[in-house]
GROMACS .gro file of C-alpha atoms in nm:
model
  398
    1MET     CA    1   7.320   7.550   7.267
    2LYS     CA    2   6.970   7.541   7.410
    3SER     CA    3   7.030   7.203   7.575
    4TYR     CA    4   7.360   7.323   7.723
    5TYR     CA    5   7.189   7.631   7.866
    6ILE     CA    6   6.911   7.419   8.021
    7VAL     CA    7   7.168   7.193   8.187
    8GLN     CA    8   7.358   7.493   8.326
    9GLN     CA    9   7.040   7.657   8.448
   10LYS     CA   10   6.920   7.342   8.626
   11THR     CA   11   7.262   7.304   8.786
   12ALA     CA   12   7.248   7.665   8.906
   13PHE     CA   13   6.900   7.616   9.054
   14LEU     CA   14   7.028   7.317   9.251
   15HIS     CA   15   7.252   7.560   9.441
   16ILE     CA   16   6.957   7.772   9.560
   17PRO     CA   17   6.943   7.611   9.909
   18LYS     CA   18   7.312   7.690   9.966
   19LEU     CA   19   7.260   8.040   9.830
   20LEU     CA   20   6.964   8.101  10.061
   21LEU     CA   21   7.165   7.983  10.360
   22CYS     CA   22   7.453   8.217  10.271
   23ILE     CA   23   7.212   8.504  10.212
   24LEU     CA   24   7.046   8.447  10.551
   25CYS     CA   25   7.379   8.436  10.739
   26PHE     CA   26   7.528   8.739  10.568
   27THR     CA   27   7.202   8.936  10.594
   28LEU     CA   28   7.212   8.903  10.972
   29LEU     CA   29   7.580   8.999  10.972
   30PHE     CA   30   7.541   9.302  10.745
   31THR     CA   31   7.233   9.422  10.936
   32GLY     CA   32   7.448   9.441  11.247
   33PHE     CA   33   7.720   9.626  11.056
   34THR     CA   34   7.464   9.871  10.915
   35PHE     CA   35   7.330   9.974  11.254
   36ALA     CA   36   7.679   9.979  11.406
   37GLY     CA   37   7.802  10.206  11.126
   38SER     CA   38   7.510  10.444  11.171
   39LYS     CA   39   7.587  10.473  11.542
   40LEU     CA   40   7.955  10.538  11.481
   41LEU     CA   41   7.907  10.798  11.208
   42TYR     CA   42   7.609  10.988  11.343
   43GLN     CA   43   7.582  10.961  11.719
   44SER     CA   44   7.309  11.143  11.906
   45ASP     CA   45   7.557  11.388  12.057
   46ARG     CA   46   7.717  11.522  11.739
   47THR     CA   47   7.698  11.898  11.791
   48VAL     CA   48   8.008  12.114  11.780
   49LYS     CA   49   8.131  12.200  12.127
   50LYS     CA   50   8.069  12.563  12.227
   51VAL     CA   51   8.379  12.781  12.203
   52ASN     CA   52   8.476  12.965  12.525
   53ILE     CA   53   8.634  13.307  12.467
   54ALA     CA   54   8.804  13.531  12.724
   55LEU     CA   55   8.760  13.906  12.661
   56VAL     CA   56   9.026  14.140  12.804
   57LEU     CA   57   8.924  14.508  12.820
   58GLU     CA   58   9.196  14.772  12.851
   59ASP     CA   59   8.953  15.055  12.920
   60ASP     CA   60   8.611  15.096  13.080
   61ASP     CA   61   8.417  15.215  12.776
   62PRO     CA   62   8.048  15.143  12.854
   63MET     CA   63   7.983  15.083  12.482
   64ILE     CA   64   8.190  14.762  12.498
   65GLY     CA   65   7.975  14.627  12.780
   66LEU     CA   66   7.657  14.708  12.591
   67ALA     CA   67   7.791  14.545  12.274
   68LEU     CA   68   7.899  14.234  12.464
   69LYS     CA   69   7.560  14.202  12.631
   70TYR     CA   70   7.389  14.237  12.294
   71ILE     CA   71   7.614  13.972  12.137
   72ASN     CA   72   7.560  13.720  12.417
   73ASN     CA   73   7.184  13.754  12.380
   74LEU     CA   74   7.196  13.662  12.011
   75GLU     CA   75   7.090  13.300  11.964
   76SER     CA   76   7.311  13.259  11.656
   77VAL     CA   77   7.621  13.363  11.854
   78ASP     CA   78   7.527  13.193  12.180
   79SER     CA   79   7.501  12.858  12.000
   80VAL     CA   80   7.873  12.856  11.915
   81CYS     CA   81   8.050  13.108  12.143
   82SER     CA   82   8.054  13.196  12.511
   83PHE     CA   83   8.223  13.526  12.611
   84TYR     CA   84   8.331  13.638  12.955
   85VAL     CA   85   8.538  13.939  13.068
   86THR     CA   86   8.859  13.887  13.266
   87ASP     CA   87   9.211  14.032  13.302
   88ARG     CA   88   9.524  13.935  13.107
   89GLU     CA   89   9.680  13.715  13.374
   90ASN     CA   90   9.370  13.502  13.430
   91ALA     CA   91   9.306  13.483  13.056
   92TYR     CA   92   9.651  13.345  12.977
   93MET     CA   93   9.622  13.100  13.265
   94ALA     CA   94   9.285  12.977  13.140
   95LEU     CA   95   9.425  12.940  12.786
   96GLU     CA   96   9.719  12.737  12.914
   97ASN     CA   97   9.485  12.508  13.113
   98ASN     CA   98   9.262  12.451  12.807
   99GLU     CA   99   8.967  12.618  12.980
  100ILE     CA  100   8.922  12.858  12.689
  101TYR     CA  101   9.004  12.845  12.320
  102SER     CA  102   9.098  13.206  12.256
  103ILE     CA  103   9.171  13.545  12.412
  104VAL     CA  104   9.040  13.866  12.257
  105ILE     CA  105   9.221  14.178  12.379
  106LEU     CA  106   9.042  14.506  12.309
  107PRO     CA  107   9.287  14.801  12.332
  108GLU     CA  108   9.207  15.142  12.473
  109ASN     CA  109   8.969  15.362  12.271
  110PHE     CA  110   8.872  15.059  12.061
  111ILE     CA  111   8.513  15.176  12.001
  112ASN     CA  112   8.607  15.541  11.949
  113ASP     CA  113   8.876  15.441  11.699
  114ILE     CA  114   8.612  15.254  11.499
  115TYR     CA  115   8.398  15.569  11.495
  116ASN     CA  116   8.676  15.807  11.389
  117GLY     CA  117   8.836  15.575  11.135
  118THR     CA  118   9.161  15.498  11.320
  119ASN     CA  119   9.064  15.129  11.325
  120THR     CA  120   9.292  15.004  11.601
  121PRO     CA  121   9.289  14.622  11.565
  122ALA     CA  122   9.186  14.386  11.842
  123GLU     CA  123   9.439  14.117  11.933
  124ILE     CA  124   9.319  13.756  11.912
  125ILE     CA  125   9.539  13.490  12.072
  126PHE     CA  126   9.500  13.118  12.006
  127LYS     CA  127   9.676  12.824  12.162
  128GLU     CA  128   9.926  12.666  11.922
  129SER     CA  129   9.787  12.313  11.959
  130GLY     CA  130   9.439  12.407  11.846
  131GLY     CA  131   9.162  12.187  11.708
  132ALA     CA  132   8.844  12.218  11.505
  133ASP     CA  133   8.680  12.447  11.761
  134ILE     CA  134   8.953  12.706  11.715
  135ILE     CA  135   8.920  12.685  11.337
  136LEU     CA  136   8.546  12.744  11.377
  137PHE     CA  137   8.598  13.052  11.592
  138GLU     CA  138   8.871  13.188  11.363
  139THR     CA  139   8.636  13.151  11.066
  140LEU     CA  140   8.358  13.335  11.248
  141ALA     CA  141   8.599  13.610  11.357
  142ASN     CA  142   8.720  13.661  11.000
  143ALA     CA  143   8.362  13.674  10.874
  144ALA     CA  144   8.277  13.933  11.141
  145ALA     CA  145   8.586  14.138  11.047
  146TYR     CA  146   8.484  14.148  10.681
  147ALA     CA  147   8.131  14.246  10.780
  148LEU     CA  148   8.271  14.525  10.999
  149LYS     CA  149   8.486  14.651  10.709
  150THR     CA  150   8.176  14.668  10.492
  151ALA     CA  151   7.989  14.857  10.763
  152GLN     CA  152   8.270  15.109  10.807
  153ALA     CA  153   8.295  15.164  10.433
  154GLY     CA  154   7.922  15.236  10.423
  155ILE     CA  155   7.941  15.477  10.718
  156TYR     CA  156   8.241  15.662  10.579
  157ALA     CA  157   8.069  15.690  10.244
  158GLY     CA  158   7.766  15.837  10.424
  159ILE     CA  159   7.986  16.090  10.607
  160ASP     CA  160   8.145  16.193  10.276
  161ILE     CA  161   7.800  16.253  10.130
  162ILE     CA  162   7.704  16.460  10.438
  163ASN     CA  163   8.014  16.675  10.394
  164ASP     CA  164   7.971  16.713  10.019
  165TYR     CA  165   7.608  16.819  10.043
  166GLU     CA  166   7.654  17.018  10.366
  167LEU     CA  167   7.405  16.811  10.567
  168LYS     CA  168   7.579  16.872  10.899
  169ASP     CA  169   7.249  16.919  11.081
  170PHE     CA  170   7.154  16.561  10.998
  171ARG     CA  171   7.501  16.416  11.059
  172ARG     CA  172   7.432  16.262  11.399
  173GLN     CA  173   7.098  16.110  11.296
  174ILE     CA  174   7.235  15.966  10.971
  175VAL     CA  175   7.543  15.817  11.139
  176ASN     CA  176   7.332  15.666  11.419
  177ASP     CA  177   7.090  15.514  11.168
  178LEU     CA  178   7.378  15.368  10.966
  179ASN     CA  179   7.543  15.232  11.281
  180GLU     CA  180   7.220  15.063  11.386
  181LEU     CA  181   7.169  14.918  11.038
  182TYR     CA  182   7.518  14.778  11.000
  183ILE     CA  183   7.555  14.642  11.351
  184LYS     CA  184   7.242  14.436  11.296
  185LEU     CA  185   7.384  14.304  10.970
  186ALA     CA  186   7.720  14.226  11.128
  187LEU     CA  187   7.593  14.052  11.439
  188LYS     CA  188   7.292  13.864  11.308
  189ARG     CA  189   7.453  13.577  11.118
  190ALA     CA  190   7.113  13.459  11.001
  191LEU     CA  191   7.099  13.763  10.771
  192LEU     CA  192   7.438  13.684  10.619
  193PHE     CA  193   7.443  13.304  10.596
  194ASP     CA  194   7.205  13.038  10.473
  195GLU     CA  195   7.182  12.714  10.665
  196ASP     CA  196   7.254  12.404  10.463
  197THR     CA  197   7.266  12.046  10.585
  198VAL     CA  198   7.563  11.856  10.444
  199SER     CA  199   7.542  11.478  10.445
  200ALA     CA  200   7.814  11.229  10.361
  201THR     CA  201   7.547  11.010  10.202
  202ASP     CA  202   7.412  11.285   9.974
  203ARG     CA  203   7.035  11.251   9.929
  204LEU     CA  204   7.012  10.906  10.087
  205SER     CA  205   6.938  10.857  10.453
  206LEU     CA  206   7.204  10.675  10.649
  207VAL     CA  207   6.995  10.358  10.683
  208THR     CA  208   6.908  10.359  10.312
  209TYR     CA  209   7.270  10.418  10.214
  210TYR     CA  210   7.403  10.134  10.423
  211GLY     CA  211   7.108   9.914  10.325
  212ALA     CA  212   7.190   9.955   9.955
  213SER     CA  213   7.562   9.902  10.020
  214ALA     CA  214   7.492   9.591  10.225
  215ALA     CA  215   7.264   9.459   9.948
  216VAL     CA  216   7.543   9.494   9.690
  217LEU     CA  217   7.795   9.329   9.920
  218LEU     CA  218   7.541   9.056   9.995
  219LEU     CA  219   7.502   8.983   9.624
  220ILE     CA  220   7.879   8.948   9.593
  221ILE     CA  221   7.958   8.748   9.906
  222SER     CA  222   7.664   8.508   9.875
  223CYS     CA  223   7.830   8.363   9.564
  224ILE     CA  224   8.021   8.157   9.818
  225GLY     CA  225   7.716   7.930   9.820
  226CYS     CA  226   7.767   7.834   9.455
  227SER     CA  227   8.145   7.802   9.451
  228SER     CA  228   8.127   7.454   9.299
  229PHE     CA  229   7.915   7.586   9.011
  230CYS     CA  230   8.167   7.858   8.925
  231LYS     CA  231   8.451   7.623   8.836
  232ASN     CA  232   8.594   7.624   8.486
  233ASN     CA  233   8.529   7.337   8.244
  234THR     CA  234   8.823   7.104   8.188
  235HIS     CA  235   8.996   7.109   7.853
  236ARG     CA  236   8.833   6.781   7.743
  237ILE     CA  237   8.483   6.890   7.842
  238SER     CA  238   8.533   7.228   7.679
  239LEU     CA  239   8.641   7.062   7.353
  240LEU     CA  240   8.346   6.823   7.368
  241ILE     CA  241   8.101   7.111   7.409
  242LYS     CA  242   8.279   7.305   7.137
  243ARG     CA  243   8.218   7.018   6.891
  244HIS     CA  244   7.847   7.081   6.935
  245GLY     CA  245   7.887   7.438   6.808
  246ILE     CA  246   7.921   7.613   7.145
  247GLY     CA  247   8.241   7.819   7.159
  248GLU     CA  248   8.438   7.888   7.474
  249PHE     CA  249   8.309   8.245   7.505
  250ALA     CA  250   7.951   8.120   7.465
  251GLN     CA  251   8.014   7.866   7.743
  252VAL     CA  252   8.129   8.144   7.977
  253LEU     CA  253   7.834   8.364   7.881
  254ILE     CA  254   7.580   8.085   7.936
  255GLN     CA  255   7.728   7.991   8.273
  256CYS     CA  256   7.721   8.355   8.387
  257LEU     CA  257   7.367   8.401   8.257
  258ALA     CA  258   7.244   8.088   8.438
  259LEU     CA  259   7.394   8.211   8.765
  260ALA     CA  260   7.248   8.561   8.718
  261ILE     CA  261   6.899   8.422   8.651
  262CYS     CA  262   6.928   8.207   8.963
  263TYR     CA  263   7.006   8.519   9.165
  264PHE     CA  264   6.732   8.715   8.992
  265VAL     CA  265   6.473   8.452   9.087
  266ILE     CA  266   6.580   8.471   9.453
  267PHE     CA  267   6.588   8.850   9.479
  268ALA     CA  268   6.307   8.944   9.238
  269VAL     CA  269   6.022   8.911   9.489
  270PRO     CA  270   6.175   9.123   9.770
  271PHE     CA  271   6.294   9.375   9.512
  272LEU     CA  272   5.944   9.406   9.361
  273LEU     CA  273   5.793   9.450   9.707
  274PHE     CA  274   6.045   9.726   9.777
  275GLU     CA  275   5.967   9.903   9.449
  276PHE     CA  276   5.587   9.881   9.481
  277LEU     CA  277   5.537   9.933   9.856
  278TYR     CA  278   5.826  10.163   9.952
  279LEU     CA  279   5.900  10.361   9.634
  280GLU     CA  280   5.542  10.329   9.498
  281ASN     CA  281   5.663  10.299   9.138
  282SER     CA  282   5.422  10.216   8.858
  283VAL     CA  283   5.404   9.868   8.707
  284PHE     CA  284   5.533   9.997   8.372
  285ASP     CA  285   5.841  10.162   8.525
  286VAL     CA  286   5.924   9.855   8.731
  287LEU     CA  287   5.885   9.603   8.450
  288PHE     CA  288   6.049   9.797   8.168
  289LYS     CA  289   6.297  10.025   8.345
  290VAL     CA  290   6.387   9.913   8.696
  291LEU     CA  291   6.391   9.533   8.660
  292PRO     CA  292   6.623   9.535   8.353
  293VAL     CA  293   6.869   9.759   8.542
  294PHE     CA  294   6.848   9.530   8.844
  295PHE     CA  295   6.928   9.229   8.624
  296ILE     CA  296   7.224   9.413   8.467
  297LEU     CA  297   7.359   9.478   8.818
  298ILE     CA  298   7.322   9.110   8.913
  299PHE     CA  299   7.478   8.991   8.585
  300SER     CA  300   7.781   9.218   8.634
  301ILE     CA  301   7.837   9.092   8.989
  302CYS     CA  302   7.803   8.730   8.876
  303SER     CA  303   8.061   8.778   8.600
  304TYR     CA  304   8.303   8.921   8.860
  305SER     CA  305   8.243   8.635   9.106
  306LEU     CA  306   8.278   8.377   8.831
  307PHE     CA  307   8.614   8.520   8.731
  308LEU     CA  308   8.753   8.515   9.088
  309PHE     CA  309   8.653   8.153   9.141
  310ARG     CA  310   8.810   8.051   8.812
  311ILE     CA  311   9.148   8.206   8.883
  312ALA     CA  312   9.146   8.059   9.235
  313LYS     CA  313   9.166   7.698   9.110
  314THR     CA  314   8.995   7.551   9.420
  315PRO     CA  315   8.660   7.646   9.583
  316GLN     CA  316   8.828   7.712   9.920
  317THR     CA  317   9.079   7.953   9.768
  318GLY     CA  318   8.799   8.113   9.567
  319ILE     CA  319   8.593   8.177   9.880
  320LEU     CA  320   8.890   8.342  10.051
  321LEU     CA  321   8.975   8.545   9.740
  322LEU     CA  322   8.616   8.657   9.684
  323PHE     CA  323   8.566   8.765  10.044
  324THR     CA  324   8.899   8.950  10.079
  325ILE     CA  325   8.897   9.133   9.746
  326SER     CA  326   8.529   9.225   9.776
  327ILE     CA  327   8.566   9.377  10.125
  328VAL     CA  328   8.869   9.582  10.019
  329MET     CA  329   8.696   9.691   9.696
  330MET     CA  330   8.380   9.797   9.880
  331PHE     CA  331   8.587   9.996  10.129
  332PHE     CA  332   8.768  10.182   9.851
  333SER     CA  333   8.438  10.237   9.670
  334GLY     CA  334   8.265  10.395   9.971
  335GLY     CA  335   8.041  10.105  10.062
  336ILE     CA  336   8.172  10.067  10.418
  337LEU     CA  337   8.259  10.430  10.490
  338PRO     CA  338   8.100  10.700  10.269
  339ALA     CA  339   8.344  10.846  10.018
  340PRO     CA  340   8.376  11.192  10.186
  341PHE     CA  341   8.535  11.022  10.489
  342LEU     CA  342   8.805  10.858  10.277
  343PRO     CA  343   9.141  11.010  10.171
  344SER     CA  344   9.148  11.159   9.821
  345PHE     CA  345   9.384  10.886   9.697
  346VAL     CA  346   9.148  10.613   9.817
  347ARG     CA  347   8.851  10.787   9.654
  348GLY     CA  348   9.043  10.816   9.327
  349VAL     CA  349   9.123  10.445   9.325
  350GLY     CA  350   8.768  10.356   9.429
  351ASN     CA  351   8.619  10.543   9.133
  352LEU     CA  352   8.806  10.308   8.900
  353LEU     CA  353   8.676   9.990   9.065
  354PRO     CA  354   8.356   9.807   8.965
  355GLY     CA  355   8.226   9.833   9.323
  356SER     CA  356   8.172  10.207   9.290
  357ARG     CA  357   7.969  10.152   8.970
  358TRP     CA  358   7.758   9.883   9.136
  359LEU     CA  359   7.695  10.108   9.435
  360HIS     CA  360   7.597  10.398   9.209
  361THR     CA  361   7.356  10.174   9.021
  362ALA     CA  362   7.207  10.046   9.348
  363PHE     CA  363   7.162  10.405   9.473
  364CYS     CA  364   6.985  10.494   9.148
  365LEU     CA  365   6.747  10.201   9.203
  366VAL     CA  366   6.679  10.310   9.562
  367LEU     CA  367   6.616  10.670   9.458
  368GLY     CA  368   6.400  10.556   9.167
  369GLU     CA  369   6.618  10.750   8.921
  370ILE     CA  370   6.753  10.555   8.626
  371SER     CA  371   7.078  10.706   8.499
  372LEU     CA  372   7.241  10.586   8.179
  373LEU     CA  373   7.604  10.642   8.283
  374PRO     CA  374   7.621  10.396   8.576
  375ILE     CA  375   7.424  10.140   8.372
  376ALA     CA  376   7.667  10.173   8.080
  377LEU     CA  377   7.968  10.142   8.311
  378THR     CA  378   7.814   9.840   8.483
  379LEU     CA  379   7.761   9.677   8.145
  380GLY     CA  380   8.118   9.765   8.054
  381PHE     CA  381   8.252   9.583   8.360
  382SER     CA  382   8.030   9.285   8.273
  383VAL     CA  383   8.188   9.262   7.929
  384LEU     CA  384   8.536   9.306   8.081
  385PHE     CA  385   8.490   9.018   8.326
  386LEU     CA  386   8.342   8.795   8.056
  387ILE     CA  387   8.648   8.859   7.840
  388LEU     CA  388   8.877   8.790   8.137
  389ASN     CA  389   8.687   8.467   8.207
  390TYR     CA  390   8.722   8.363   7.844
  391SER     CA  391   9.092   8.457   7.826
  392PHE     CA  392   9.178   8.274   8.147
  393GLY     CA  393   8.989   7.965   8.028
  394ARG     CA  394   9.185   7.969   7.704
  395LEU     CA  395   9.517   7.993   7.888
  396GLU     CA  396   9.421   7.722   8.132
  397ASN     CA  397   9.306   7.473   7.868
  398ARG     CA  398   9.611   7.506   7.643
   0.00000   0.00000   0.00000
């Protein structure tokens, strides 16, 4: 068995020049895709367009003008909404011409009705063919309405207390203080909401995410350079090797191991430089934690590539099969577009594919966090592909 392994390993090392050439070509290609993807997903001008709102006033209550002026001066409101006062006819015309996104009609005695508890509703009109900007404004309007309900409940509760305890002399002062308190809470969104940055790539930066994805895809596609090594032994050769005590499964395992070690030798140096210089990991963690996980990832990818070349019969068909299936798998797994951008069905299928496990393992290596679940699943796929390699070899050599 030792002699057979040495022969396989030497044969694998002879393919290093072809592998390096494939790695160089695909590295240049994937680098271009990485930067192109970052530009498409996160362009410099990615802010939500400001929502223009027409305000129609059906009376001349000076309180509405003061409230509108106060709202427009709030930075949190001004960043998403722009209000201007107009009449009904011009408002509907502007809505029809897509100059505004909504009309807010304030009926007569709107402010006074809020004070006395009548609560006459304002009318908000949207265009039927609305987009994300309208959804944004509708969400903000609903949030403001709920805040106003809370404020009114607090004021009415205060008035009830004034009446119950006969504090009529302090009624005006208490109501004014409550109005001032609640209007600040309702209009200052910063007091009600926490800002949170949501990223499709989770804790990874966009460049790091696509870099790790491109590295996994590079490991897969560069197997094109050793297509001749990945062929299955003929029935006669397999029987001859078997007579020396090396079973068919052992032959598959040795061939996969030789290919994985060949890859490991090529990628070990740049990987170590990345771990020591960029992540600043300790020597102990790299040697006894990170490197074994990195080898498991390579071994799993090699077992997958070996299987595709074996079922393809010819190297040319294997190259086409490996490239096509790998690109589709990486797309479903979130390696080309992050998973949040994909339909739920695609994400569900992608979670069942080995590509998603390889990506998860690569992300763990980049973050410097070794998780047992992706490692176990990666090992599971390695065993699965070894069994498939063995089973296909058995069927082929019957």
